[in-house]
Amino acid sequence: MTWRFALVIDPVAADDERGGYRDTFTPIDPSEPALSVGELSTQRGDGIFESIGVVDRHPQEVGAHLERLAHSAALCDLPVPNLRQWREAVDEVALRCPPAGEGVVKLILSRGVEHGPAPTAWATAAEAPDNSRARRDGVSLATLDRGYAMDVPSRAPWLLLGAKTLSYAVNMAAIREARRRGADDALFVSADGFVLEAPTASLVLRVGGRFLTPAPTGGILHGTTQLSLFERLEALGHETGYETMPVSRLAEADAGWLLSSIRLAAPIRAVDAVTYDIDAELTASINEYLLSPRD
């Protein structure tokens, strides 16, 4: 990923509907050092983030991403983001993405610097990695026990399982473990045997002609791309649904996809010993939609 632009955001700026928020942004060189050694995002992973896909400089599903940023902030006891300000920041950095093709805007809100100032925030723009192979050829998955039962998020909300935090060490370790097992990616399952999500993506299965995703409980992050896809499928007359899925449900599907903001729709070739045929025509149609301008 090639970094192209970054700016620091003053996250405690007053609301200003008339003049905008440009004076609360400070552009910085993304190749130069920018964070304090006391920054808690790097010391403790104490912060939240969103990654927004950009197509031909159009940031995708901004409203849904900002709503999820605000939800994560509430779960983590961080200041409520000024969504007008953050939307303006998204537009500002998206202009620095490639004029044609795909890019990534990343938003970060941190607890700040130990002993102040706090909080801190910034946004970056970068070229997106080439995901054409995963979209075309698909991915294989290894199921990994996440170590939590389905009811843990309600019993222990301080674990922040429903927030998109910067603490991604476990997610990255899961992907490495999946690759050690010969798979491309991981699929988390709960300790009591229910399907959850991938470390960086949502799961969608086609079962009996219905498109299903695990219900957003059990600490599942509600995927913005999955929500957009379900709206599209419903508009085309397909039935969609949310279910609490036992692992045995994987064997009942005839197709599946991982959905994320940057990789978009990657068809699933296999989950452990369960194999799927890739519906190339449908997958291409899904990705064509996901690459179209979406607000």
PDB file of C-alpha atoms in Angstrom:
ATOM      1  CA  MET A   1       0.000   0.000   0.000  1.00  0.00           C
ATOM      2  CA  THR A   2       1.479   3.342  -1.094  1.00  0.00           C
ATOM      3  CA  TRP A   3       0.679   6.239   1.246  1.00  0.00           C
ATOM      4  CA  ARG A   4      -0.202   9.422  -0.614  1.00  0.00           C
ATOM      5  CA  PHE A   5      -1.556  11.927   1.921  1.00  0.00           C
ATOM      6  CA  ALA A   6      -2.299  12.385   5.633  1.00  0.00           C
ATOM      7  CA  LEU A   7      -3.831  15.038   7.813  1.00  0.00           C
ATOM      8  CA  VAL A   8      -4.236  15.535  11.538  1.00  0.00           C
ATOM      9  CA  ILE A   9      -7.764  16.272  12.739  1.00  0.00           C
ATOM     10  CA  ASP A  10      -8.629  18.398  15.762  1.00  0.00           C
ATOM     11  CA  PRO A  11     -11.248  16.026  17.242  1.00  0.00           C
ATOM     12  CA  VAL A  12     -12.630  18.537  19.751  1.00  0.00           C
ATOM     13  CA  ALA A  13     -13.437  21.274  17.219  1.00  0.00           C
ATOM     14  CA  ALA A  14     -16.672  23.178  17.720  1.00  0.00           C
ATOM     15  CA  ASP A  15     -19.543  22.542  15.304  1.00  0.00           C
ATOM     16  CA  ASP A  16     -19.513  24.922  12.340  1.00  0.00           C
ATOM     17  CA  GLU A  17     -22.187  24.476   9.703  1.00  0.00           C
ATOM     18  CA  ARG A  18     -21.273  27.632   7.737  1.00  0.00           C
ATOM     19  CA  GLY A  19     -17.514  27.860   7.343  1.00  0.00           C
ATOM     20  CA  GLY A  20     -16.615  24.197   7.271  1.00  0.00           C
ATOM     21  CA  TYR A  21     -13.802  22.495   9.127  1.00  0.00           C
ATOM     22  CA  ARG A  22     -10.711  22.963   6.991  1.00  0.00           C
ATOM     23  CA  ASP A  23      -9.036  25.043   9.677  1.00  0.00           C
ATOM     24  CA  THR A  24      -9.255  21.988  11.983  1.00  0.00           C
ATOM     25  CA  PHE A  25      -7.140  19.886   9.575  1.00  0.00           C
ATOM     26  CA  THR A  26      -3.341  19.959   9.405  1.00  0.00           C
ATOM     27  CA  PRO A  27      -1.787  18.213   6.369  1.00  0.00           C
ATOM     28  CA  ILE A  28       1.347  16.203   7.148  1.00  0.00           C
ATOM     29  CA  ASP A  29       3.862  14.305   5.062  1.00  0.00           C
ATOM     30  CA  PRO A  30       2.875  10.606   5.315  1.00  0.00           C
ATOM     31  CA  SER A  31       6.511   9.599   4.859  1.00  0.00           C
ATOM     32  CA  GLU A  32       7.691  11.633   7.863  1.00  0.00           C
ATOM     33  CA  PRO A  33       7.421  10.811  11.611  1.00  0.00           C
ATOM     34  CA  ALA A  34       4.191  12.193  13.051  1.00  0.00           C
ATOM     35  CA  LEU A  35       3.194  10.417  16.290  1.00  0.00           C
ATOM     36  CA  SER A  36       4.433  11.158  19.784  1.00  0.00           C
ATOM     37  CA  VAL A  37       6.235   8.379  21.645  1.00  0.00           C
ATOM     38  CA  GLY A  38       3.487   8.732  24.269  1.00  0.00           C
ATOM     39  CA  GLU A  39       0.710   8.038  21.737  1.00  0.00           C
ATOM     40  CA  LEU A  40      -1.654   5.457  23.236  1.00  0.00           C
ATOM     41  CA  SER A  41      -2.792   4.134  19.852  1.00  0.00           C
ATOM     42  CA  THR A  42       0.669   2.655  19.334  1.00  0.00           C
ATOM     43  CA  GLN A  43       1.489   1.905  22.976  1.00  0.00           C
ATOM     44  CA  ARG A  44      -1.777   0.123  23.788  1.00  0.00           C
ATOM     45  CA  GLY A  45      -3.884  -0.032  20.641  1.00  0.00           C
ATOM     46  CA  ASP A  46      -6.232   2.279  22.538  1.00  0.00           C
ATOM     47  CA  GLY A  47      -8.320   3.748  19.756  1.00  0.00           C
ATOM     48  CA  ILE A  48     -10.683   3.003  16.893  1.00  0.00           C
ATOM     49  CA  PHE A  49     -10.543   3.189  13.123  1.00  0.00           C
ATOM     50  CA  GLU A  50     -12.447   2.822   9.867  1.00  0.00           C
ATOM     51  CA  SER A  51     -11.149   1.889   6.407  1.00  0.00           C
ATOM     52  CA  ILE A  52     -13.186   3.342   3.540  1.00  0.00           C
ATOM     53  CA  GLY A  53     -12.868   2.149  -0.036  1.00  0.00           C
ATOM     54  CA  VAL A  54     -12.424   4.839  -2.688  1.00  0.00           C
ATOM     55  CA  VAL A  55     -13.225   4.304  -6.380  1.00  0.00           C
ATOM     56  CA  ASP A  56     -12.162   6.970  -8.878  1.00  0.00           C
ATOM     57  CA  ARG A  57     -11.806   9.354  -5.896  1.00  0.00           C
ATOM     58  CA  HIS A  58     -15.372   8.607  -4.731  1.00  0.00           C
ATOM     59  CA  PRO A  59     -15.386   7.433  -1.068  1.00  0.00           C
ATOM     60  CA  GLN A  60     -17.838   4.568  -0.650  1.00  0.00           C
ATOM     61  CA  GLU A  61     -20.555   4.219   2.020  1.00  0.00           C
ATOM     62  CA  VAL A  62     -19.223   7.148   4.050  1.00  0.00           C
ATOM     63  CA  GLY A  63     -22.364   7.535   6.150  1.00  0.00           C
ATOM     64  CA  ALA A  64     -22.338   3.893   7.265  1.00  0.00           C
ATOM     65  CA  HIS A  65     -18.630   4.049   8.127  1.00  0.00           C
ATOM     66  CA  LEU A  66     -19.037   7.218  10.174  1.00  0.00           C
ATOM     67  CA  GLU A  67     -22.015   5.760  12.044  1.00  0.00           C
ATOM     68  CA  ARG A  68     -19.897   2.738  12.911  1.00  0.00           C
ATOM     69  CA  LEU A  69     -17.034   5.023  13.994  1.00  0.00           C
ATOM     70  CA  ALA A  70     -19.431   6.787  16.360  1.00  0.00           C
ATOM     71  CA  HIS A  71     -20.707   3.425  17.659  1.00  0.00           C
ATOM     72  CA  SER A  72     -17.154   2.240  18.322  1.00  0.00           C
ATOM     73  CA  ALA A  73     -16.354   5.533  20.067  1.00  0.00           C
ATOM     74  CA  ALA A  74     -19.332   5.078  22.389  1.00  0.00           C
ATOM     75  CA  LEU A  75     -18.302   1.509  23.254  1.00  0.00           C
ATOM     76  CA  CYS A  76     -14.739   2.659  23.985  1.00  0.00           C
ATOM     77  CA  ASP A  77     -15.696   5.759  26.008  1.00  0.00           C
ATOM     78  CA  LEU A  78     -14.065   8.034  23.438  1.00  0.00           C
ATOM     79  CA  PRO A  79     -15.430  11.490  22.567  1.00  0.00           C
ATOM     80  CA  VAL A  80     -18.374  11.402  20.162  1.00  0.00           C
ATOM     81  CA  PRO A  81     -16.976  12.234  16.691  1.00  0.00           C
ATOM     82  CA  ASN A  82     -18.322  15.345  14.979  1.00  0.00           C
ATOM     83  CA  LEU A  83     -19.644  13.514  11.914  1.00  0.00           C
ATOM     84  CA  ARG A  84     -19.847  16.660   9.773  1.00  0.00           C
ATOM     85  CA  GLN A  85     -16.174  17.312  10.472  1.00  0.00           C
ATOM     86  CA  TRP A  86     -15.140  13.727   9.778  1.00  0.00           C
ATOM     87  CA  ARG A  87     -17.131  13.619   6.536  1.00  0.00           C
ATOM     88  CA  GLU A  88     -15.320  16.745   5.385  1.00  0.00           C
ATOM     89  CA  ALA A  89     -12.018  15.101   6.307  1.00  0.00           C
ATOM     90  CA  VAL A  90     -12.955  12.028   4.237  1.00  0.00           C
ATOM     91  CA  ASP A  91     -13.707  14.219   1.217  1.00  0.00           C
ATOM     92  CA  GLU A  92     -10.430  16.102   1.712  1.00  0.00           C
ATOM     93  CA  VAL A  93      -8.186  13.028   1.759  1.00  0.00           C
ATOM     94  CA  ALA A  94     -10.148  11.091  -0.891  1.00  0.00           C
ATOM     95  CA  LEU A  95      -9.132  13.750  -3.409  1.00  0.00           C
ATOM     96  CA  ARG A  96      -5.541  12.521  -2.958  1.00  0.00           C
ATOM     97  CA  CYS A  97      -6.403   8.941  -3.907  1.00  0.00           C
ATOM     98  CA  PRO A  98      -5.688   7.842  -7.505  1.00  0.00           C
ATOM     99  CA  PRO A  99      -7.885   9.736  -9.997  1.00  0.00           C
ATOM    100  CA  ALA A 100      -8.796   6.417 -11.609  1.00  0.00           C
ATOM    101  CA  GLY A 101      -8.909   3.084  -9.824  1.00  0.00           C
ATOM    102  CA  GLU A 102      -9.126   2.132  -6.174  1.00  0.00           C
ATOM    103  CA  GLY A 103      -7.850   3.771  -3.016  1.00  0.00           C
ATOM    104  CA  VAL A 104      -8.236   3.589   0.742  1.00  0.00           C
ATOM    105  CA  VAL A 105      -9.120   6.303   3.243  1.00  0.00           C
ATOM    106  CA  LYS A 106      -8.353   5.381   6.830  1.00  0.00           C
ATOM    107  CA  LEU A 107      -9.777   7.263   9.823  1.00  0.00           C
ATOM    108  CA  ILE A 108      -8.190   6.913  13.284  1.00  0.00           C
ATOM    109  CA  LEU A 109      -9.423   8.248  16.618  1.00  0.00           C
ATOM    110  CA  SER A 110      -7.053   7.574  19.525  1.00  0.00           C
ATOM    111  CA  ARG A 111      -7.233   8.006  23.272  1.00  0.00           C
ATOM    112  CA  GLY A 112      -4.349  10.413  22.673  1.00  0.00           C
ATOM    113  CA  VAL A 113      -0.988  10.991  24.248  1.00  0.00           C
ATOM    114  CA  GLU A 114      -0.401   9.733  27.767  1.00  0.00           C
ATOM    115  CA  HIS A 115      -0.781  12.728  30.114  1.00  0.00           C
ATOM    116  CA  GLY A 116      -2.142  14.799  27.164  1.00  0.00           C
ATOM    117  CA  PRO A 117      -3.048  16.053  24.690  1.00  0.00           C
ATOM    118  CA  ALA A 118      -6.069  13.822  24.259  1.00  0.00           C
ATOM    119  CA  PRO A 119      -7.701  12.643  22.132  1.00  0.00           C
ATOM    120  CA  THR A 120      -5.803  12.592  18.832  1.00  0.00           C
ATOM    121  CA  ALA A 121      -7.116  11.867  15.344  1.00  0.00           C
ATOM    122  CA  TRP A 122      -5.912  11.666  11.790  1.00  0.00           C
ATOM    123  CA  ALA A 123      -6.923  10.510   8.305  1.00  0.00           C
ATOM    124  CA  THR A 124      -4.817   9.012   5.530  1.00  0.00           C
ATOM    125  CA  ALA A 125      -5.163   8.284   1.815  1.00  0.00           C
ATOM    126  CA  ALA A 126      -3.413   5.456   0.008  1.00  0.00           C
ATOM    127  CA  GLU A 127      -3.570   3.374  -3.115  1.00  0.00           C
ATOM    128  CA  ALA A 128      -5.514   0.150  -2.555  1.00  0.00           C
ATOM    129  CA  PRO A 129      -3.740  -3.194  -2.913  1.00  0.00           C
ATOM    130  CA  ASP A 130      -4.550  -5.277  -5.983  1.00  0.00           C
ATOM    131  CA  ASN A 131      -7.398  -7.569  -4.922  1.00  0.00           C
ATOM    132  CA  SER A 132      -8.283  -8.827  -8.404  1.00  0.00           C
ATOM    133  CA  ARG A 133      -6.970 -12.344  -7.775  1.00  0.00           C
ATOM    134  CA  ALA A 134      -9.015 -12.869  -4.604  1.00  0.00           C
ATOM    135  CA  ARG A 135     -12.137 -11.507  -6.320  1.00  0.00           C
ATOM    136  CA  ARG A 136     -11.621 -13.811  -9.300  1.00  0.00           C
ATOM    137  CA  ASP A 137     -10.113 -17.000  -7.858  1.00  0.00           C
ATOM    138  CA  GLY A 138     -11.568 -16.860  -4.352  1.00  0.00           C
ATOM    139  CA  VAL A 139     -10.170 -17.748  -0.940  1.00  0.00           C
ATOM    140  CA  SER A 140      -9.942 -20.800   1.286  1.00  0.00           C
ATOM    141  CA  LEU A 141     -10.711 -20.501   5.001  1.00  0.00           C
ATOM    142  CA  ALA A 142      -9.711 -22.301   8.180  1.00  0.00           C
ATOM    143  CA  THR A 143     -12.120 -22.152  11.109  1.00  0.00           C
ATOM    144  CA  LEU A 144     -10.506 -20.944  14.327  1.00  0.00           C
ATOM    145  CA  ASP A 145     -11.991 -20.915  17.820  1.00  0.00           C
ATOM    146  CA  ARG A 146     -12.283 -17.297  18.947  1.00  0.00           C
ATOM    147  CA  GLY A 147     -12.317 -18.450  22.556  1.00  0.00           C
ATOM    148  CA  TYR A 148     -15.608 -16.768  23.512  1.00  0.00           C
ATOM    149  CA  ALA A 149     -19.130 -18.139  23.812  1.00  0.00           C
ATOM    150  CA  MET A 150     -21.914 -16.293  22.016  1.00  0.00           C
ATOM    151  CA  ASP A 151     -23.203 -14.642  25.187  1.00  0.00           C
ATOM    152  CA  VAL A 152     -19.851 -13.162  26.261  1.00  0.00           C
ATOM    153  CA  PRO A 153     -20.390  -9.706  24.661  1.00  0.00           C
ATOM    154  CA  SER A 154     -23.544  -9.175  26.731  1.00  0.00           C
ATOM    155  CA  ARG A 155     -21.925 -10.534  29.901  1.00  0.00           C
ATOM    156  CA  ALA A 156     -18.601  -8.723  29.438  1.00  0.00           C
ATOM    157  CA  PRO A 157     -19.096  -5.586  27.305  1.00  0.00           C
ATOM    158  CA  TRP A 158     -15.686  -4.267  28.448  1.00  0.00           C
ATOM    159  CA  LEU A 159     -14.103  -6.748  26.025  1.00  0.00           C
ATOM    160  CA  LEU A 160     -15.249  -4.361  23.235  1.00  0.00           C
ATOM    161  CA  LEU A 161     -16.048  -7.231  20.871  1.00  0.00           C
ATOM    162  CA  GLY A 162     -18.469  -5.090  18.863  1.00  0.00           C
ATOM    163  CA  ALA A 163     -16.078  -2.149  18.375  1.00  0.00           C
ATOM    164  CA  LYS A 164     -13.609  -1.658  15.514  1.00  0.00           C
ATOM    165  CA  THR A 165     -10.583  -1.005  17.677  1.00  0.00           C
ATOM    166  CA  LEU A 166      -6.927  -0.591  16.765  1.00  0.00           C
ATOM    167  CA  SER A 167      -6.133  -3.728  18.802  1.00  0.00           C
ATOM    168  CA  TYR A 168      -5.794  -6.029  15.782  1.00  0.00           C
ATOM    169  CA  ALA A 169      -2.954  -8.246  17.000  1.00  0.00           C
ATOM    170  CA  VAL A 170      -5.329 -11.192  17.534  1.00  0.00           C
ATOM    171  CA  ASN A 171      -6.903 -10.712  14.104  1.00  0.00           C
ATOM    172  CA  MET A 172      -3.503 -10.734  12.402  1.00  0.00           C
ATOM    173  CA  ALA A 173      -2.386 -13.740  14.442  1.00  0.00           C
ATOM    174  CA  ALA A 174      -5.514 -15.592  13.289  1.00  0.00           C
ATOM    175  CA  ILE A 175      -4.697 -14.942   9.633  1.00  0.00           C
ATOM    176  CA  ARG A 176      -1.124 -16.170  10.169  1.00  0.00           C
ATOM    177  CA  GLU A 177      -2.425 -19.327  11.854  1.00  0.00           C
ATOM    178  CA  ALA A 178      -4.855 -19.940   8.989  1.00  0.00           C
ATOM    179  CA  ARG A 179      -1.991 -19.683   6.510  1.00  0.00           C
ATOM    180  CA  ARG A 180       0.072 -22.105   8.588  1.00  0.00           C
ATOM    181  CA  ARG A 181      -2.834 -24.505   8.098  1.00  0.00           C
ATOM    182  CA  GLY A 182      -2.722 -24.012   4.330  1.00  0.00           C
ATOM    183  CA  ALA A 183      -5.666 -21.589   4.025  1.00  0.00           C
ATOM    184  CA  ASP A 184      -5.791 -18.008   2.772  1.00  0.00           C
ATOM    185  CA  ASP A 185      -7.810 -16.544   5.641  1.00  0.00           C
ATOM    186  CA  ALA A 186      -9.487 -17.423   8.921  1.00  0.00           C
ATOM    187  CA  LEU A 187     -13.118 -17.777   9.922  1.00  0.00           C
ATOM    188  CA  PHE A 188     -13.821 -17.267  13.618  1.00  0.00           C
ATOM    189  CA  VAL A 189     -16.259 -19.559  15.389  1.00  0.00           C
ATOM    190  CA  SER A 190     -17.499 -19.170  18.952  1.00  0.00           C
ATOM    191  CA  ALA A 191     -16.422 -21.488  21.747  1.00  0.00           C
ATOM    192  CA  ASP A 192     -19.938 -22.943  21.754  1.00  0.00           C
ATOM    193  CA  GLY A 193     -19.892 -23.756  18.025  1.00  0.00           C
ATOM    194  CA  PHE A 194     -21.405 -20.839  16.100  1.00  0.00           C
ATOM    195  CA  VAL A 195     -20.060 -19.094  13.001  1.00  0.00           C
ATOM    196  CA  LEU A 196     -18.916 -15.500  13.538  1.00  0.00           C
ATOM    197  CA  GLU A 197     -16.817 -13.572  10.986  1.00  0.00           C
ATOM    198  CA  ALA A 198     -13.387 -13.398   9.388  1.00  0.00           C
ATOM    199  CA  PRO A 199     -10.689 -11.269  11.049  1.00  0.00           C
ATOM    200  CA  THR A 200     -11.187  -8.447   8.522  1.00  0.00           C
ATOM    201  CA  ALA A 201     -14.387  -9.383   6.685  1.00  0.00           C
ATOM    202  CA  SER A 202     -18.024 -10.395   6.997  1.00  0.00           C
ATOM    203  CA  LEU A 203     -19.340 -13.791   5.887  1.00  0.00           C
ATOM    204  CA  VAL A 204     -22.241 -14.282   3.478  1.00  0.00           C
ATOM    205  CA  LEU A 205     -23.555 -17.739   2.547  1.00  0.00           C
ATOM    206  CA  ARG A 206     -26.105 -18.784  -0.057  1.00  0.00           C
ATOM    207  CA  VAL A 207     -28.284 -21.507   1.435  1.00  0.00           C
ATOM    208  CA  GLY A 208     -31.304 -22.806  -0.444  1.00  0.00           C
ATOM    209  CA  GLY A 209     -31.425 -19.689  -2.607  1.00  0.00           C
ATOM    210  CA  ARG A 210     -31.291 -17.335   0.420  1.00  0.00           C
ATOM    211  CA  PHE A 211     -28.336 -15.087   1.209  1.00  0.00           C
ATOM    212  CA  LEU A 212     -27.486 -15.312   4.901  1.00  0.00           C
ATOM    213  CA  THR A 213     -24.983 -13.735   7.274  1.00  0.00           C
ATOM    214  CA  PRO A 214     -24.370 -14.428  10.969  1.00  0.00           C
ATOM    215  CA  ALA A 215     -26.587 -12.268  13.166  1.00  0.00           C
ATOM    216  CA  PRO A 216     -24.651  -9.244  14.493  1.00  0.00           C
ATOM    217  CA  THR A 217     -24.521 -10.567  18.034  1.00  0.00           C
ATOM    218  CA  GLY A 218     -21.723 -12.443  19.708  1.00  0.00           C
ATOM    219  CA  GLY A 219     -19.361  -9.551  19.139  1.00  0.00           C
ATOM    220  CA  ILE A 220     -19.671  -9.535  15.355  1.00  0.00           C
ATOM    221  CA  LEU A 221     -18.778  -6.253  13.681  1.00  0.00           C
ATOM    222  CA  HIS A 222     -21.697  -5.281  11.442  1.00  0.00           C
ATOM    223  CA  GLY A 223     -20.131  -4.993   7.976  1.00  0.00           C
ATOM    224  CA  THR A 224     -20.841  -1.895   5.889  1.00  0.00           C
ATOM    225  CA  THR A 225     -20.184  -3.786   2.625  1.00  0.00           C
ATOM    226  CA  GLN A 226     -22.446  -6.645   3.687  1.00  0.00           C
ATOM    227  CA  LEU A 227     -25.234  -4.177   4.482  1.00  0.00           C
ATOM    228  CA  SER A 228     -24.866  -2.553   1.070  1.00  0.00           C
ATOM    229  CA  LEU A 229     -24.854  -5.921  -0.700  1.00  0.00           C
ATOM    230  CA  PHE A 230     -28.010  -7.050   1.097  1.00  0.00           C
ATOM    231  CA  GLU A 231     -29.786  -3.863  -0.007  1.00  0.00           C
ATOM    232  CA  ARG A 232     -28.749  -4.625  -3.585  1.00  0.00           C
ATOM    233  CA  LEU A 233     -29.803  -8.271  -3.417  1.00  0.00           C
ATOM    234  CA  GLU A 234     -33.183  -7.356  -1.934  1.00  0.00           C
ATOM    235  CA  ALA A 235     -33.739  -4.797  -4.712  1.00  0.00           C
ATOM    236  CA  LEU A 236     -33.124  -7.597  -7.224  1.00  0.00           C
ATOM    237  CA  GLY A 237     -35.731  -9.805  -5.534  1.00  0.00           C
ATOM    238  CA  HIS A 238     -33.430 -12.090  -3.542  1.00  0.00           C
ATOM    239  CA  GLU A 239     -34.182 -13.105   0.024  1.00  0.00           C
ATOM    240  CA  THR A 240     -31.626 -12.133   2.657  1.00  0.00           C
ATOM    241  CA  GLY A 241     -31.447 -12.849   6.350  1.00  0.00           C
ATOM    242  CA  TYR A 242     -29.488 -12.810   9.598  1.00  0.00           C
ATOM    243  CA  GLU A 243     -29.137 -16.068  11.496  1.00  0.00           C
ATOM    244  CA  THR A 244     -27.342 -17.461  14.493  1.00  0.00           C
ATOM    245  CA  MET A 245     -25.475 -20.127  12.534  1.00  0.00           C
ATOM    246  CA  PRO A 246     -24.080 -23.333  13.986  1.00  0.00           C
ATOM    247  CA  VAL A 247     -20.881 -24.492  12.289  1.00  0.00           C
ATOM    248  CA  SER A 248     -22.896 -27.289  10.624  1.00  0.00           C
ATOM    249  CA  ARG A 249     -24.613 -24.563   8.562  1.00  0.00           C
ATOM    250  CA  LEU A 250     -21.426 -24.190   6.521  1.00  0.00           C
ATOM    251  CA  ALA A 251     -22.001 -27.614   4.921  1.00  0.00           C
ATOM    252  CA  GLU A 252     -25.527 -26.613   3.819  1.00  0.00           C
ATOM    253  CA  ALA A 253     -24.386 -23.674   1.677  1.00  0.00           C
ATOM    254  CA  ASP A 254     -23.735 -23.952  -2.051  1.00  0.00           C
ATOM    255  CA  ALA A 255     -21.720 -20.713  -2.235  1.00  0.00           C
ATOM    256  CA  GLY A 256     -20.134 -18.171   0.063  1.00  0.00           C
ATOM    257  CA  TRP A 257     -18.261 -14.869   0.074  1.00  0.00           C
ATOM    258  CA  LEU A 258     -16.119 -12.742   2.348  1.00  0.00           C
ATOM    259  CA  LEU A 259     -17.196  -9.091   2.195  1.00  0.00           C
ATOM    260  CA  SER A 260     -15.027  -6.118   3.147  1.00  0.00           C
ATOM    261  CA  SER A 261     -14.625  -2.471   2.175  1.00  0.00           C
ATOM    262  CA  ILE A 262     -11.307  -2.868   0.364  1.00  0.00           C
ATOM    263  CA  ARG A 263     -11.209  -6.474  -0.907  1.00  0.00           C
ATOM    264  CA  LEU A 264     -14.968  -6.282  -1.685  1.00  0.00           C
ATOM    265  CA  ALA A 265     -16.475  -9.717  -2.517  1.00  0.00           C
ATOM    266  CA  ALA A 266     -14.073 -12.657  -2.444  1.00  0.00           C
ATOM    267  CA  PRO A 267     -15.801 -15.965  -3.254  1.00  0.00           C
ATOM    268  CA  ILE A 268     -15.031 -18.823  -0.886  1.00  0.00           C
ATOM    269  CA  ARG A 269     -13.487 -21.981  -2.379  1.00  0.00           C
ATOM    270  CA  ALA A 270     -13.407 -23.969   0.840  1.00  0.00           C
ATOM    271  CA  VAL A 271     -13.929 -23.818   4.603  1.00  0.00           C
ATOM    272  CA  ASP A 272     -11.851 -26.580   6.181  1.00  0.00           C
ATOM    273  CA  ALA A 273     -13.091 -29.749   4.405  1.00  0.00           C
ATOM    274  CA  VAL A 274     -16.235 -28.110   2.964  1.00  0.00           C
ATOM    275  CA  THR A 275     -15.747 -27.017  -0.664  1.00  0.00           C
ATOM    276  CA  TYR A 276     -17.865 -24.619  -2.711  1.00  0.00           C
ATOM    277  CA  ASP A 277     -18.180 -23.971  -6.415  1.00  0.00           C
ATOM    278  CA  ILE A 278     -17.388 -20.373  -7.303  1.00  0.00           C
ATOM    279  CA  ASP A 279     -20.335 -18.600  -8.912  1.00  0.00           C
ATOM    280  CA  ALA A 280     -18.136 -16.491 -11.184  1.00  0.00           C
ATOM    281  CA  GLU A 281     -20.993 -14.674 -12.908  1.00  0.00           C
ATOM    282  CA  LEU A 282     -22.717 -13.652  -9.676  1.00  0.00           C
ATOM    283  CA  THR A 283     -19.419 -12.695  -8.040  1.00  0.00           C
ATOM    284  CA  ALA A 284     -18.495 -10.475 -10.979  1.00  0.00           C
ATOM    285  CA  SER A 285     -21.937  -8.847 -10.790  1.00  0.00           C
ATOM    286  CA  ILE A 286     -21.564  -8.245  -7.044  1.00  0.00           C
ATOM    287  CA  ASN A 287     -18.149  -6.657  -7.455  1.00  0.00           C
ATOM    288  CA  GLU A 288     -19.348  -4.533 -10.357  1.00  0.00           C
ATOM    289  CA  TYR A 289     -22.011  -3.155  -8.026  1.00  0.00           C
ATOM    290  CA  LEU A 290     -19.558  -2.685  -5.146  1.00  0.00           C
ATOM    291  CA  LEU A 291     -17.232  -0.742  -7.458  1.00  0.00           C
ATOM    292  CA  SER A 292     -20.034   1.596  -8.513  1.00  0.00           C
ATOM    293  CA  PRO A 293     -20.477   4.922  -6.655  1.00  0.00           C
ATOM    294  CA  ARG A 294     -22.264   4.252  -3.363  1.00  0.00           C
ATOM    295  CA  ASP A 295     -23.150   6.855  -0.766  1.00  0.00           C
TER     296      ASP A 295
END
